[in-house]
Amino acid sequence: MLDRVKKVPVHVIIAPILAVILALIVGSAFVLTVGENPLHAYKVLFQESFGSMRGFATTLQRATPLMFTGLAVAFAYRAGLFNIGAEGQVYIGAFAAAWVGFTFSNLPKLIHLPLAIVAGMLGGAIWAAVPGILKAKLGIHEVINSIMMNYIAYFLTDWLVLGPFAGSSWIPESPRVKASATLTRLMPPTRLTTAIYIALAAGLIVYLILWKTKLGYEIRAVGLNPTAAEYGGISVAKTMVIAMAISGALAGLAGMEQVLGLNNRFIQRFSPDLGFMGIAVALLGKNHPVGIVLAAILFGALQTGAAAMDRLTAVPRELITILQGVIIFFVAAEYLFSRFIKVKGEA
Amino acid sequence: MWDIIKLLLNTTVFAATLRMATPLMFTAIGGIYSERSGVVNIGLEGMMLIGAFAAVAVSYFTGSAWLGFLGAILAGALMGFIHGVASIKYRANQVVSGTAINIFAGGLTVYLQRLIFNMAGVSPAVPRINDVTIPLISKIPWIGPIIGKQNPLVYLALLTVVISHIVIFKTVWGLRLRSVGEHPRAADSVGINVYKTRYVAVTISGALAGAGGAYLSIAHLSRFVEGMTAGRGFIALAAVIFGKWNPLGALGASLFFGYADALQMRLQEIGIPTQLVQMLPYILTMIALAGFIGRAVAPKASGEPYVKEG
């Protein structure tokens, strides 16, 4: 076993790269069905997302919420918890941020914006803490409860923007947030905002918490072996709830970005599966902040290039969704690569 | 008050309940096979969606809705098998593999929709499986309007429930299935092929989810609509748990969730917001899991990849 552990750094980098390459090859088969040259399609795709400053800014904007949800999933994962509920936490965080944004007026930006951001984190944290508590106190698997909470979040926010907090337009959405609660755009006309700084800072903070603090040590200990952790004097239940709450706060930030940065209001069912994509990002990034930032940029690039590929080639933009699914699949089944590289057997 | 009671016991509502419960029954029974074998199937939603699309595509090209239904079963089975390969052979995290299937299905169906029908959003109308009237039963007062005139797939779903109950609890294969899900190592030691049993179970689960999807596209409607499963795969998963991994329990849960679905529109008429009714299945499942309605306990090895020793 020891010789395998030593090889982890290589496998950590190679397996995700292999997964992406393999997914692009599978994607090629789909491109060929529409009679298009895969290399041409991919060239158009990546030229759009990396070929110009404006394109790259859009790539970063698309990557921002994925960084948050990727970090969210990874943080819980380090505590041995699978947060498939990030999607619901995104919605609740988004609504909380929007509510602070459109309710209070006459506040200086210096107070209003941070307040809205914190509300987003709090909303996500509370939503995630519920399955965390149910797991810690009653031992119920967090996956099922977080899936259920996703749907409760959908319908709850549907109701909020259709009923009590309906905006003035015919689209189901909340009122617009006040200018004092919006994030500053960095490169108009792109919608890249200061949220990218918050995302990068969040990555750094997650790194510091996990590897430089006592809490992080406890979280990782619980993730590796809860029984041993409990025996070593760590309160497993408490650690799990805290890990889920922080995970939810990170997911809530993704919702915050969509509301205070992108749309400036809460739109019914706005999320393009941000929470589920977070699972892909965390996995591809090997649950490490650096990997997550890179993986989020890759997914952001795919989404940015999709429209151009759709317009300039015969390939429908849904190829991107297929690719994302296939990437997750290959990363999940990395044991597939065990013949080529050493893969640490998952316990 | 009387109006509300009349509404709650309305035969039209009961007939609609059966219709709404049908896709849930198929899919939930599928989920039970998979979970009982120890493989968590979060991908039911995606398998349903692919089934719904395959049904329409095959029905469109062959002109036969029943061949469409068969196509949906095969497409679902294929997706189930792929989930099996990932989670059994390559020991993927089953929740992740299922999530991958859900995302993949959302992309694939729209991709093919645009490729085959060159239309975004909805497909053209295709031949559908028509409702049938059962001669004598349809004449019985109160019961007739509920079960006397329904889609053949409604009856097939009910039949699937009964057969699955017998298969899982009264046959040797069923016993093996359950032992593989509870204690794979012990099952292995008495000569049961754990991998094969799991492959068969996950493939059946995909096939049934495909059937559930087909009901939506070529029985309830006669076309494919983007994302038309709208979370029913997850409600089916809830029905599996709410029904305590038991076919008859899942039937009850499906009927209950179907009833809530059927009542929704009518409740809205008397001022109860639809969304709050729609939340009900999910809230109830959480309550059931928490043990307030008798504890729901999953098969022990559910979610664990099995690694043969030696």
mmCIF file of C-alpha atoms in Angstrom, chain A residues 26-27 30-34 77 82 84 130-131 134 138-141 143-145 147-149 151-159 162 268 273 276-277 279-280 283 310 314-319 321-326 328-329 332-337 339 345-346, chain B residues 35 40 42 45 82-83 85-87 89-93 95-104 106-112 114-115 226 230-232 234-235 237-238 241 245 273-276 278-279 281-283 285-287 289-292 295 302 304-305 307:
data_model
loop_
_atom_site.group_PDB
_atom_site.id
_atom_site.type_symbol
_atom_site.label_atom_id
_atom_site.label_comp_id
_atom_site.label_asym_id
_atom_site.label_seq_id
_atom_site.Cartn_x
_atom_site.Cartn_y
_atom_site.Cartn_z
ATOM 1 C CA VAL A 26 -16.444 10.416 -26.865
ATOM 2 C CA GLY A 27 -17.727 13.883 -27.761
ATOM 3 C CA PHE A 30 -21.321 12.947 -31.367
ATOM 4 C CA VAL A 31 -19.754 15.679 -33.495
ATOM 5 C CA LEU A 32 -19.242 13.185 -36.321
ATOM 6 C CA THR A 33 -22.944 12.257 -36.288
ATOM 7 C CA VAL A 34 -23.763 15.769 -37.482
ATOM 8 C CA TYR A 77 -16.358 15.496 0.889
ATOM 9 C CA PHE A 82 -21.566 13.858 -0.012
ATOM 10 C CA ILE A 84 -25.530 16.498 -3.493
ATOM 11 C CA VAL A 130 -30.402 20.258 8.127
ATOM 12 C CA PRO A 131 -29.160 17.091 6.385
ATOM 13 C CA LEU A 134 -30.043 14.561 10.560
ATOM 14 C CA LEU A 138 -30.012 10.156 13.575
ATOM 15 C CA GLY A 139 -27.478 8.632 11.202
ATOM 16 C CA ILE A 140 -29.638 9.216 8.126
ATOM 17 C CA HIS A 141 -27.650 9.293 4.916
ATOM 18 C CA VAL A 143 -27.558 12.115 0.127
ATOM 19 C CA ILE A 144 -31.267 11.331 0.225
ATOM 20 C CA ASN A 145 -32.106 14.199 2.549
ATOM 21 C CA ILE A 147 -31.898 15.538 -2.699
ATOM 22 C CA MET A 148 -35.236 16.034 -0.977
ATOM 23 C CA MET A 149 -34.090 19.476 0.220
ATOM 24 C CA TYR A 151 -36.766 19.926 -4.443
ATOM 25 C CA ILE A 152 -38.135 21.657 -1.378
ATOM 26 C CA ALA A 153 -35.855 24.599 -2.246
ATOM 27 C CA TYR A 154 -37.112 24.667 -5.854
ATOM 28 C CA PHE A 155 -40.759 24.769 -4.862
ATOM 29 C CA LEU A 156 -40.212 27.090 -1.913
ATOM 30 C CA THR A 157 -38.444 29.690 -4.048
ATOM 31 C CA ASP A 158 -40.985 29.157 -6.874
ATOM 32 C CA TRP A 159 -43.677 30.070 -4.409
ATOM 33 C CA LEU A 162 -44.745 33.815 -7.642
ATOM 34 C CA GLN A 268 -37.310 31.383 -10.854
ATOM 35 C CA ASP A 273 -27.416 22.858 -12.539
ATOM 36 C CA PHE A 276 -24.644 19.302 -9.691
ATOM 37 C CA MET A 277 -21.864 20.754 -11.810
ATOM 38 C CA ILE A 279 -19.868 17.734 -8.009
ATOM 39 C CA ALA A 280 -18.129 17.449 -11.379
ATOM 40 C CA LEU A 283 -14.237 15.553 -8.571
ATOM 41 C CA ASP A 310 -23.675 26.217 -32.013
ATOM 42 C CA ALA A 314 -23.599 22.264 -37.162
ATOM 43 C CA VAL A 315 -22.982 20.974 -33.631
ATOM 44 C CA PRO A 316 -25.798 21.698 -31.165
ATOM 45 C CA ARG A 317 -24.683 23.402 -27.969
ATOM 46 C CA GLU A 318 -25.997 20.490 -25.898
ATOM 47 C CA LEU A 319 -22.761 18.703 -26.808
ATOM 48 C CA THR A 321 -23.824 19.047 -21.403
ATOM 49 C CA ILE A 322 -23.037 15.621 -22.829
ATOM 50 C CA LEU A 323 -19.313 16.299 -22.380
ATOM 51 C CA GLN A 324 -19.820 17.409 -18.796
ATOM 52 C CA GLY A 325 -21.749 14.245 -18.007
ATOM 53 C CA VAL A 326 -19.118 12.058 -19.642
ATOM 54 C CA ILE A 328 -17.897 13.184 -14.462
ATOM 55 C CA PHE A 329 -18.477 9.605 -15.471
ATOM 56 C CA ALA A 332 -15.878 8.735 -11.128
ATOM 57 C CA ALA A 333 -14.779 5.519 -12.777
ATOM 58 C CA GLU A 334 -11.072 6.353 -12.620
ATOM 59 C CA TYR A 335 -10.426 2.770 -11.653
ATOM 60 C CA LEU A 336 -10.807 2.381 -15.420
ATOM 61 C CA PHE A 337 -7.344 3.877 -15.787
ATOM 62 C CA ARG A 339 -4.178 -0.455 -16.058
ATOM 63 C CA GLY A 345 -8.030 2.023 -4.265
ATOM 64 C CA GLU A 346 -10.979 3.894 -2.789
ATOM 65 C CA GLU B 35 -31.050 -0.713 -4.199
ATOM 66 C CA VAL B 40 -27.747 3.192 -5.268
ATOM 67 C CA ILE B 42 -29.574 8.335 -8.345
ATOM 68 C CA GLU B 45 -34.241 10.564 -13.432
ATOM 69 C CA ILE B 82 -23.592 1.548 -17.995
ATOM 70 C CA HIS B 83 -24.286 2.635 -14.421
ATOM 71 C CA VAL B 85 -20.234 -1.037 -15.335
ATOM 72 C CA ALA B 86 -19.133 2.155 -13.602
ATOM 73 C CA SER B 87 -20.242 1.228 -10.130
ATOM 74 C CA LYS B 89 -16.630 -3.055 -12.336
ATOM 75 C CA TYR B 90 -14.879 0.275 -11.965
ATOM 76 C CA ARG B 91 -16.037 0.905 -8.369
ATOM 77 C CA ALA B 92 -17.154 4.431 -9.109
ATOM 78 C CA ASN B 93 -18.921 6.351 -6.412
ATOM 79 C CA VAL B 95 -23.992 8.716 -6.432
ATOM 80 C CA VAL B 96 -21.502 10.416 -8.727
ATOM 81 C CA SER B 97 -22.096 7.944 -11.540
ATOM 82 C CA GLY B 98 -25.841 8.483 -11.192
ATOM 83 C CA THR B 99 -25.372 12.246 -11.249
ATOM 84 C CA ALA B 100 -23.269 11.878 -14.405
ATOM 85 C CA ILE B 101 -26.101 9.929 -16.029
ATOM 86 C CA ASN B 102 -28.636 12.603 -15.111
ATOM 87 C CA ILE B 103 -26.528 15.381 -16.617
ATOM 88 C CA PHE B 104 -25.652 13.276 -19.657
ATOM 89 C CA GLY B 106 -30.355 16.060 -20.132
ATOM 90 C CA GLY B 107 -27.777 16.892 -22.789
ATOM 91 C CA LEU B 108 -28.208 13.814 -24.954
ATOM 92 C CA THR B 109 -31.981 14.037 -25.294
ATOM 93 C CA VAL B 110 -31.932 17.674 -26.346
ATOM 94 C CA TYR B 111 -28.978 17.029 -28.674
ATOM 95 C CA LEU B 112 -30.806 14.169 -30.387
ATOM 96 C CA ARG B 114 -32.444 18.862 -32.382
ATOM 97 C CA LEU B 115 -30.638 16.353 -34.587
ATOM 98 C CA GLU B 226 -37.387 18.820 -23.086
ATOM 99 C CA ALA B 230 -39.272 17.146 -14.198
ATOM 100 C CA GLY B 231 -37.881 15.406 -11.121
ATOM 101 C CA ARG B 232 -40.194 12.352 -11.248
ATOM 102 C CA PHE B 234 -36.306 11.653 -7.735
ATOM 103 C CA ILE B 235 -39.907 11.352 -6.543
ATOM 104 C CA LEU B 237 -36.522 7.451 -5.412
ATOM 105 C CA ALA B 238 -38.489 9.023 -2.576
ATOM 106 C CA ILE B 241 -37.613 4.963 0.587
ATOM 107 C CA TRP B 245 -37.617 -0.762 -0.317
ATOM 108 C CA PRO B 273 -50.561 27.266 -3.484
ATOM 109 C CA THR B 274 -49.525 24.465 -5.836
ATOM 110 C CA GLN B 275 -45.897 24.688 -4.818
ATOM 111 C CA LEU B 276 -46.651 23.858 -1.207
ATOM 112 C CA GLN B 278 -45.624 19.831 -4.644
ATOM 113 C CA MET B 279 -43.192 19.941 -1.732
ATOM 114 C CA PRO B 281 -43.591 14.113 -1.185
ATOM 115 C CA TYR B 282 -40.126 15.386 -0.338
ATOM 116 C CA ILE B 283 -41.012 16.596 3.142
ATOM 117 C CA THR B 285 -39.868 11.301 2.781
ATOM 118 C CA MET B 286 -37.593 13.215 5.129
ATOM 119 C CA ILE B 287 -40.037 12.663 7.956
ATOM 120 C CA LEU B 289 -36.454 8.688 7.112
ATOM 121 C CA ALA B 290 -36.246 10.436 10.446
ATOM 122 C CA GLY B 291 -38.343 7.612 11.796
ATOM 123 C CA PHE B 292 -41.581 9.405 12.632
ATOM 124 C CA ARG B 295 -38.090 3.765 10.562
ATOM 125 C CA SER B 302 -26.334 -0.187 -0.467
ATOM 126 C CA GLU B 304 -20.767 0.055 -1.330
ATOM 127 C CA PRO B 305 -18.743 -1.304 -4.219
ATOM 128 C CA VAL B 307 -14.345 -6.012 -4.089
#
